Amino acid sequence: ETGVTQSPTHLIKTRGQQVTLRCSSQSGHNTVSWYQQALGQGPQFIFQYYREEENGRGNFPPRFSGLQFPNYSSELNVNALELDDSALYLCASSLRDSLVNYGYTFGSGTRLTVV
Amino acid sequence: KQEVTQIPAALSVPEGENLVLNCSFTDSAIYNLQWFRQDPGKGLTSLLLIQSSQREQTSGRLNASLDKSSGRSTLYIAASQPGDSATYLCAVLNYGQNFVFGPGTRLSVLP
């Protein structure tokens, strides 16, 4: 069984640009969550996708948006990049059964640097 | 709003010592609590998961306890090794099914 894969691993963008990060969920999982981890801090929840719809969101502005595809993979899009968006972006997949998520598995992350 | 704190922020110990990492959370309405390990610039590796109805979990040299009523968890590492050097993150899974993480404890085990 494959794990969670994220691409790209590293990315450098200029302030004001837009970026798309990608995540392939673990086989058998149907839910994807995204987290932002600034340097020296714990990860912060951005949002979660289930059945191709946003299912929970943290305290992030609307310029952070996402998609989930029929194969359960996901994209995180960030518009109008700011210097503070520089962080490690982590994707996690899980199997949602009723109201519970099982088997949370994290990817290795995408390191985004905004200059 | 759930908040998770971890003490100490950083720890440096000689090889072979037993050590305890502490985690506190403000809202006891949690689904489970997990301890993760993170190597520099890498993703998260799950170490131990404790369901809200459980008191502790053990895996090898690691033991984690949970006292939900007091909002506390501890991670005990026995006979520490240089390979244990990493950041250890405590996270609670709330009923919205997303994690709230602490800031982590950065552990350095000296040979």
PDB file of C-alpha atoms in Angstrom:
ATOM      1  CA  GLU A   1       0.000   0.000   0.000  1.00  0.00           C
ATOM      2  CA  THR A   2       1.309   3.443  -0.930  1.00  0.00           C
ATOM      3  CA  GLY A   3       1.502   6.250   1.587  1.00  0.00           C
ATOM      4  CA  VAL A   4       0.640   9.933   1.213  1.00  0.00           C
ATOM      5  CA  THR A   5       2.689  11.679  -1.451  1.00  0.00           C
ATOM      6  CA  GLN A   6       3.028  15.426  -1.870  1.00  0.00           C
ATOM      7  CA  SER A   7       4.436  17.479  -4.706  1.00  0.00           C
ATOM      8  CA  PRO A   8       6.517  19.446  -5.174  1.00  0.00           C
ATOM      9  CA  THR A   9       8.867  18.949  -2.224  1.00  0.00           C
ATOM     10  CA  HIS A  10      10.227  22.490  -2.389  1.00  0.00           C
ATOM     11  CA  LEU A  11       8.941  25.655  -4.031  1.00  0.00           C
ATOM     12  CA  ILE A  12      10.010  29.291  -4.182  1.00  0.00           C
ATOM     13  CA  LYS A  13       7.457  31.926  -5.144  1.00  0.00           C
ATOM     14  CA  THR A  14       7.336  35.707  -5.260  1.00  0.00           C
ATOM     15  CA  ARG A  15       4.984  37.733  -3.077  1.00  0.00           C
ATOM     16  CA  GLY A  16       1.646  38.267  -4.844  1.00  0.00           C
ATOM     17  CA  GLN A  17       1.884  35.092  -6.946  1.00  0.00           C
ATOM     18  CA  GLN A  18      -0.389  32.074  -6.771  1.00  0.00           C
ATOM     19  CA  VAL A  19       0.670  28.523  -5.907  1.00  0.00           C
ATOM     20  CA  THR A  20      -0.859  25.042  -6.165  1.00  0.00           C
ATOM     21  CA  LEU A  21       0.301  22.170  -3.970  1.00  0.00           C
ATOM     22  CA  ARG A  22      -0.724  18.579  -4.628  1.00  0.00           C
ATOM     23  CA  CYS A  23      -1.419  15.553  -2.470  1.00  0.00           C
ATOM     24  CA  SER A  24      -2.160  11.932  -3.306  1.00  0.00           C
ATOM     25  CA  SER A  25      -3.953  10.153  -0.497  1.00  0.00           C
ATOM     26  CA  GLN A  26      -3.102   6.717   0.834  1.00  0.00           C
ATOM     27  CA  SER A  27      -4.855   3.819  -0.845  1.00  0.00           C
ATOM     28  CA  GLY A  28      -8.255   3.198   0.775  1.00  0.00           C
ATOM     29  CA  HIS A  29      -8.527   6.673   2.284  1.00  0.00           C
ATOM     30  CA  ASN A  30     -11.325   9.083   1.315  1.00  0.00           C
ATOM     31  CA  THR A  31     -10.544  12.234   3.314  1.00  0.00           C
ATOM     32  CA  VAL A  32      -7.720  14.754   2.967  1.00  0.00           C
ATOM     33  CA  SER A  33      -6.675  17.423   5.476  1.00  0.00           C
ATOM     34  CA  TRP A  34      -4.158  20.220   4.991  1.00  0.00           C
ATOM     35  CA  TYR A  35      -1.980  21.800   7.669  1.00  0.00           C
ATOM     36  CA  GLN A  36       0.443  24.736   7.663  1.00  0.00           C
ATOM     37  CA  GLN A  37       3.563  24.524   9.825  1.00  0.00           C
ATOM     38  CA  ALA A  38       5.593  27.704  10.261  1.00  0.00           C
ATOM     39  CA  LEU A  39       9.197  27.354  11.360  1.00  0.00           C
ATOM     40  CA  GLY A  40       9.476  26.370  15.012  1.00  0.00           C
ATOM     41  CA  GLN A  41       5.728  25.919  15.501  1.00  0.00           C
ATOM     42  CA  GLY A  42       3.254  23.080  15.482  1.00  0.00           C
ATOM     43  CA  PRO A  43       1.074  22.467  12.418  1.00  0.00           C
ATOM     44  CA  GLN A  44      -2.115  24.542  12.083  1.00  0.00           C
ATOM     45  CA  PHE A  45      -5.283  23.074  10.521  1.00  0.00           C
ATOM     46  CA  ILE A  46      -6.243  24.723   7.224  1.00  0.00           C
ATOM     47  CA  PHE A  47      -9.181  22.615   6.002  1.00  0.00           C
ATOM     48  CA  GLN A  48     -10.420  19.111   5.340  1.00  0.00           C
ATOM     49  CA  TYR A  49     -12.048  17.632   2.241  1.00  0.00           C
ATOM     50  CA  TYR A  50     -14.482  14.722   2.177  1.00  0.00           C
ATOM     51  CA  ARG A  51     -16.594  13.646  -0.799  1.00  0.00           C
ATOM     52  CA  GLU A  52     -15.053  16.465  -2.824  1.00  0.00           C
ATOM     53  CA  GLU A  53     -16.432  19.131  -0.471  1.00  0.00           C
ATOM     54  CA  GLU A  54     -14.821  21.215   2.232  1.00  0.00           C
ATOM     55  CA  ASN A  55     -15.692  19.652   5.565  1.00  0.00           C
ATOM     56  CA  GLY A  56     -14.206  21.878   8.252  1.00  0.00           C
ATOM     57  CA  ARG A  57     -11.868  24.871   8.081  1.00  0.00           C
ATOM     58  CA  GLY A  58      -9.386  26.477  10.418  1.00  0.00           C
ATOM     59  CA  ASN A  59      -8.650  30.174  10.854  1.00  0.00           C
ATOM     60  CA  PHE A  60      -7.312  30.833   7.355  1.00  0.00           C
ATOM     61  CA  PRO A  61      -8.475  33.520   4.883  1.00  0.00           C
ATOM     62  CA  PRO A  62     -10.408  32.695   1.693  1.00  0.00           C
ATOM     63  CA  ARG A  63      -7.281  33.060  -0.447  1.00  0.00           C
ATOM     64  CA  PHE A  64      -6.503  29.552   0.834  1.00  0.00           C
ATOM     65  CA  SER A  65      -8.715  27.200  -1.155  1.00  0.00           C
ATOM     66  CA  GLY A  66      -8.732  23.561  -2.075  1.00  0.00           C
ATOM     67  CA  LEU A  67     -10.107  20.803  -4.224  1.00  0.00           C
ATOM     68  CA  GLN A  68     -10.611  17.099  -3.838  1.00  0.00           C
ATOM     69  CA  PHE A  69     -10.887  14.902  -6.906  1.00  0.00           C
ATOM     70  CA  PRO A  70     -12.903  11.689  -7.468  1.00  0.00           C
ATOM     71  CA  ASN A  71      -9.737   9.619  -6.847  1.00  0.00           C
ATOM     72  CA  TYR A  72      -9.472  11.370  -3.422  1.00  0.00           C
ATOM     73  CA  SER A  73      -6.328  13.303  -4.323  1.00  0.00           C
ATOM     74  CA  SER A  74      -6.330  16.977  -3.410  1.00  0.00           C
ATOM     75  CA  GLU A  75      -4.924  20.381  -4.228  1.00  0.00           C
ATOM     76  CA  LEU A  76      -4.223  23.343  -1.989  1.00  0.00           C
ATOM     77  CA  ASN A  77      -4.272  26.710  -3.739  1.00  0.00           C
ATOM     78  CA  VAL A  78      -2.993  29.925  -2.220  1.00  0.00           C
ATOM     79  CA  ASN A  79      -3.603  33.238  -3.990  1.00  0.00           C
ATOM     80  CA  ALA A  80      -1.879  36.568  -3.459  1.00  0.00           C
ATOM     81  CA  LEU A  81       1.050  35.012  -1.596  1.00  0.00           C
ATOM     82  CA  GLU A  82       2.417  36.848   1.422  1.00  0.00           C
ATOM     83  CA  LEU A  83       5.798  36.482   3.087  1.00  0.00           C
ATOM     84  CA  ASP A  84       4.084  34.890   6.132  1.00  0.00           C
ATOM     85  CA  ASP A  85       2.811  32.069   3.911  1.00  0.00           C
ATOM     86  CA  SER A  86       6.337  30.663   3.944  1.00  0.00           C
ATOM     87  CA  ALA A  87       5.957  27.333   5.739  1.00  0.00           C
ATOM     88  CA  LEU A  88       5.895  23.564   5.467  1.00  0.00           C
ATOM     89  CA  TYR A  89       2.500  22.463   4.125  1.00  0.00           C
ATOM     90  CA  LEU A  90       1.462  19.019   5.286  1.00  0.00           C
ATOM     91  CA  CYS A  91      -1.238  16.849   3.796  1.00  0.00           C
ATOM     92  CA  ALA A  92      -2.849  14.014   5.728  1.00  0.00           C
ATOM     93  CA  SER A  93      -5.263  11.390   4.469  1.00  0.00           C
ATOM     94  CA  SER A  94      -7.689   9.280   6.483  1.00  0.00           C
ATOM     95  CA  LEU A  95     -10.684   7.005   6.110  1.00  0.00           C
ATOM     96  CA  ARG A  96     -13.904   8.689   7.191  1.00  0.00           C
ATOM     97  CA  ASP A  97     -16.607   6.308   8.387  1.00  0.00           C
ATOM     98  CA  SER A  98     -19.740   8.076   9.566  1.00  0.00           C
ATOM     99  CA  LEU A  99     -18.421  10.942  11.730  1.00  0.00           C
ATOM    100  CA  VAL A 100     -15.017   9.457  12.553  1.00  0.00           C
ATOM    101  CA  ASN A 101     -11.702   9.582  10.721  1.00  0.00           C
ATOM    102  CA  TYR A 102      -9.408   6.575  11.021  1.00  0.00           C
ATOM    103  CA  GLY A 103      -5.785   5.961  10.158  1.00  0.00           C
ATOM    104  CA  TYR A 104      -4.531   9.514   9.777  1.00  0.00           C
ATOM    105  CA  THR A 105      -1.339   9.379   7.689  1.00  0.00           C
ATOM    106  CA  PHE A 106       0.807  12.417   6.972  1.00  0.00           C
ATOM    107  CA  GLY A 107       2.868  13.139   3.898  1.00  0.00           C
ATOM    108  CA  SER A 108       6.404  14.522   3.970  1.00  0.00           C
ATOM    109  CA  GLY A 109       5.231  18.031   3.136  1.00  0.00           C
ATOM    110  CA  THR A 110       5.943  20.810   0.651  1.00  0.00           C
ATOM    111  CA  ARG A 111       8.337  23.525   1.775  1.00  0.00           C
ATOM    112  CA  LEU A 112       7.067  26.857   0.367  1.00  0.00           C
ATOM    113  CA  THR A 113       9.290  29.915   0.491  1.00  0.00           C
ATOM    114  CA  VAL A 114       7.804  33.294  -0.469  1.00  0.00           C
ATOM    115  CA  VAL A 115      10.322  36.012  -1.325  1.00  0.00           C
TER     116      VAL A 115
ATOM    117  CA  LYS B   1     -11.090  26.983  21.587  1.00  0.00           C
ATOM    118  CA  GLN B   2      -8.738  24.064  22.163  1.00  0.00           C
ATOM    119  CA  GLU B   3      -5.157  24.999  23.016  1.00  0.00           C
ATOM    120  CA  VAL B   4      -2.274  22.573  23.394  1.00  0.00           C
ATOM    121  CA  THR B   5       0.974  23.388  25.169  1.00  0.00           C
ATOM    122  CA  GLN B   6       4.138  21.349  25.614  1.00  0.00           C
ATOM    123  CA  ILE B   7       6.867  21.514  28.235  1.00  0.00           C
ATOM    124  CA  PRO B   8       9.812  21.749  27.934  1.00  0.00           C
ATOM    125  CA  ALA B   9      10.291  23.547  24.625  1.00  0.00           C
ATOM    126  CA  ALA B  10      13.745  21.990  24.271  1.00  0.00           C
ATOM    127  CA  LEU B  11      15.673  19.282  26.091  1.00  0.00           C
ATOM    128  CA  SER B  12      19.244  18.071  25.852  1.00  0.00           C
ATOM    129  CA  VAL B  13      20.222  14.862  27.660  1.00  0.00           C
ATOM    130  CA  PRO B  14      23.118  12.376  27.634  1.00  0.00           C
ATOM    131  CA  GLU B  15      22.535   9.005  26.020  1.00  0.00           C
ATOM    132  CA  GLY B  16      20.908   6.399  28.269  1.00  0.00           C
ATOM    133  CA  GLU B  17      18.759   8.754  30.323  1.00  0.00           C
ATOM    134  CA  ASN B  18      15.049   8.221  30.859  1.00  0.00           C
ATOM    135  CA  LEU B  19      12.996  11.300  30.083  1.00  0.00           C
ATOM    136  CA  VAL B  20       9.475  12.681  30.215  1.00  0.00           C
ATOM    137  CA  LEU B  21       7.813  15.082  27.822  1.00  0.00           C
ATOM    138  CA  ASN B  22       4.664  16.876  28.924  1.00  0.00           C
ATOM    139  CA  CYS B  23       1.566  17.967  27.035  1.00  0.00           C
ATOM    140  CA  SER B  24      -1.453  19.914  28.292  1.00  0.00           C
ATOM    141  CA  PHE B  25      -4.754  20.692  26.579  1.00  0.00           C
ATOM    142  CA  THR B  26      -7.569  23.002  27.619  1.00  0.00           C
ATOM    143  CA  ASP B  27     -10.703  21.163  26.416  1.00  0.00           C
ATOM    144  CA  SER B  28     -11.232  17.579  27.563  1.00  0.00           C
ATOM    145  CA  ALA B  29     -13.747  16.892  24.757  1.00  0.00           C
ATOM    146  CA  ILE B  30     -11.266  15.058  22.579  1.00  0.00           C
ATOM    147  CA  TYR B  31     -11.592  11.979  20.400  1.00  0.00           C
ATOM    148  CA  ASN B  32      -7.990  10.847  20.855  1.00  0.00           C
ATOM    149  CA  LEU B  33      -4.484  12.100  21.524  1.00  0.00           C
ATOM    150  CA  GLN B  34      -1.413  11.274  19.451  1.00  0.00           C
ATOM    151  CA  TRP B  35       2.288  11.771  19.852  1.00  0.00           C
ATOM    152  CA  PHE B  36       4.256  12.394  16.666  1.00  0.00           C
ATOM    153  CA  ARG B  37       7.929  12.574  15.850  1.00  0.00           C
ATOM    154  CA  GLN B  38       9.263  15.050  13.302  1.00  0.00           C
ATOM    155  CA  ASP B  39      12.810  15.087  11.982  1.00  0.00           C
ATOM    156  CA  PRO B  40      14.121  18.443  10.687  1.00  0.00           C
ATOM    157  CA  GLY B  41      12.298  19.546   7.533  1.00  0.00           C
ATOM    158  CA  LYS B  42      10.362  16.285   7.349  1.00  0.00           C
ATOM    159  CA  GLY B  43       6.790  15.134   7.781  1.00  0.00           C
ATOM    160  CA  LEU B  44       5.179  13.563  10.850  1.00  0.00           C
ATOM    161  CA  THR B  45       5.560  10.006  12.065  1.00  0.00           C
ATOM    162  CA  SER B  46       2.907   8.745  14.463  1.00  0.00           C
ATOM    163  CA  LEU B  47       4.424   7.201  17.597  1.00  0.00           C
ATOM    164  CA  LEU B  48       1.494   6.448  19.871  1.00  0.00           C
ATOM    165  CA  LEU B  49      -2.276   6.962  19.734  1.00  0.00           C
ATOM    166  CA  ILE B  50      -4.389   6.976  22.881  1.00  0.00           C
ATOM    167  CA  GLN B  51      -8.164   6.855  22.530  1.00  0.00           C
ATOM    168  CA  SER B  52     -10.082   9.132  24.888  1.00  0.00           C
ATOM    169  CA  SER B  53     -11.295   6.099  26.849  1.00  0.00           C
ATOM    170  CA  GLN B  54      -7.758   4.763  27.375  1.00  0.00           C
ATOM    171  CA  ARG B  55      -5.168   5.669  30.008  1.00  0.00           C
ATOM    172  CA  GLU B  56      -1.927   4.691  28.306  1.00  0.00           C
ATOM    173  CA  GLN B  57      -0.228   3.085  25.336  1.00  0.00           C
ATOM    174  CA  THR B  58       3.202   1.481  25.019  1.00  0.00           C
ATOM    175  CA  SER B  59       5.461   0.788  22.059  1.00  0.00           C
ATOM    176  CA  GLY B  60       8.977  -0.431  22.703  1.00  0.00           C
ATOM    177  CA  ARG B  61      10.844   2.165  24.775  1.00  0.00           C
ATOM    178  CA  LEU B  62       7.947   4.616  24.529  1.00  0.00           C
ATOM    179  CA  ASN B  63       5.025   4.938  26.912  1.00  0.00           C
ATOM    180  CA  ALA B  64       2.316   7.591  26.717  1.00  0.00           C
ATOM    181  CA  SER B  65      -0.304   8.304  29.347  1.00  0.00           C
ATOM    182  CA  LEU B  66      -3.517  10.297  29.163  1.00  0.00           C
ATOM    183  CA  ASP B  67      -5.453  11.976  31.958  1.00  0.00           C
ATOM    184  CA  LYS B  68      -8.364  13.499  30.084  1.00  0.00           C
ATOM    185  CA  SER B  69     -10.023  15.021  33.130  1.00  0.00           C
ATOM    186  CA  SER B  70      -6.935  17.078  33.977  1.00  0.00           C
ATOM    187  CA  GLY B  71      -6.048  17.741  30.346  1.00  0.00           C
ATOM    188  CA  ARG B  72      -2.618  16.165  30.493  1.00  0.00           C
ATOM    189  CA  SER B  73      -0.511  13.614  28.669  1.00  0.00           C
ATOM    190  CA  THR B  74       3.067  12.515  29.137  1.00  0.00           C
ATOM    191  CA  LEU B  75       5.448  10.730  26.802  1.00  0.00           C
ATOM    192  CA  TYR B  76       8.067   8.646  28.588  1.00  0.00           C
ATOM    193  CA  ILE B  77      11.184   7.611  26.660  1.00  0.00           C
ATOM    194  CA  ALA B  78      13.323   4.964  28.302  1.00  0.00           C
ATOM    195  CA  ALA B  79      17.082   4.574  27.779  1.00  0.00           C
ATOM    196  CA  SER B  80      17.329   7.424  25.273  1.00  0.00           C
ATOM    197  CA  GLN B  81      19.556   7.055  22.201  1.00  0.00           C
ATOM    198  CA  PRO B  82      21.070   9.619  19.805  1.00  0.00           C
ATOM    199  CA  GLY B  83      18.629   8.386  17.147  1.00  0.00           C
ATOM    200  CA  ASP B  84      15.784   9.676  19.333  1.00  0.00           C
ATOM    201  CA  SER B  85      16.882  13.246  18.598  1.00  0.00           C
ATOM    202  CA  ALA B  86      13.935  14.970  16.910  1.00  0.00           C
ATOM    203  CA  THR B  87      10.965  17.220  17.667  1.00  0.00           C
ATOM    204  CA  TYR B  88       8.097  15.526  19.469  1.00  0.00           C
ATOM    205  CA  LEU B  89       4.611  16.871  18.834  1.00  0.00           C
ATOM    206  CA  CYS B  90       1.510  16.241  20.890  1.00  0.00           C
ATOM    207  CA  ALA B  91      -1.829  16.560  19.083  1.00  0.00           C
ATOM    208  CA  VAL B  92      -5.456  16.127  20.133  1.00  0.00           C
ATOM    209  CA  LEU B  93      -8.088  15.037  17.638  1.00  0.00           C
ATOM    210  CA  ASN B  94     -11.273  16.926  18.364  1.00  0.00           C
ATOM    211  CA  TYR B  95     -14.796  15.890  17.453  1.00  0.00           C
ATOM    212  CA  GLY B  96     -14.578  17.999  14.299  1.00  0.00           C
ATOM    213  CA  GLN B  97     -11.999  15.398  13.289  1.00  0.00           C
ATOM    214  CA  ASN B  98      -9.062  17.768  12.878  1.00  0.00           C
ATOM    215  CA  PHE B  99      -5.874  17.857  14.935  1.00  0.00           C
ATOM    216  CA  VAL B 100      -4.837  20.650  17.262  1.00  0.00           C
ATOM    217  CA  PHE B 101      -1.083  20.474  17.749  1.00  0.00           C
ATOM    218  CA  GLY B 102       1.220  21.700  20.459  1.00  0.00           C
ATOM    219  CA  PRO B 103       4.383  23.634  19.542  1.00  0.00           C
ATOM    220  CA  GLY B 104       6.604  20.620  20.115  1.00  0.00           C
ATOM    221  CA  THR B 105       9.552  19.642  22.301  1.00  0.00           C
ATOM    222  CA  ARG B 106      12.932  19.629  20.567  1.00  0.00           C
ATOM    223  CA  LEU B 107      14.967  16.720  21.942  1.00  0.00           C
ATOM    224  CA  SER B 108      18.698  16.287  21.571  1.00  0.00           C
ATOM    225  CA  VAL B 109      20.310  13.090  22.893  1.00  0.00           C
ATOM    226  CA  LEU B 110      24.068  13.426  23.157  1.00  0.00           C
ATOM    227  CA  PRO B 111      26.339  10.391  22.580  1.00  0.00           C
TER     228      PRO B 111
END
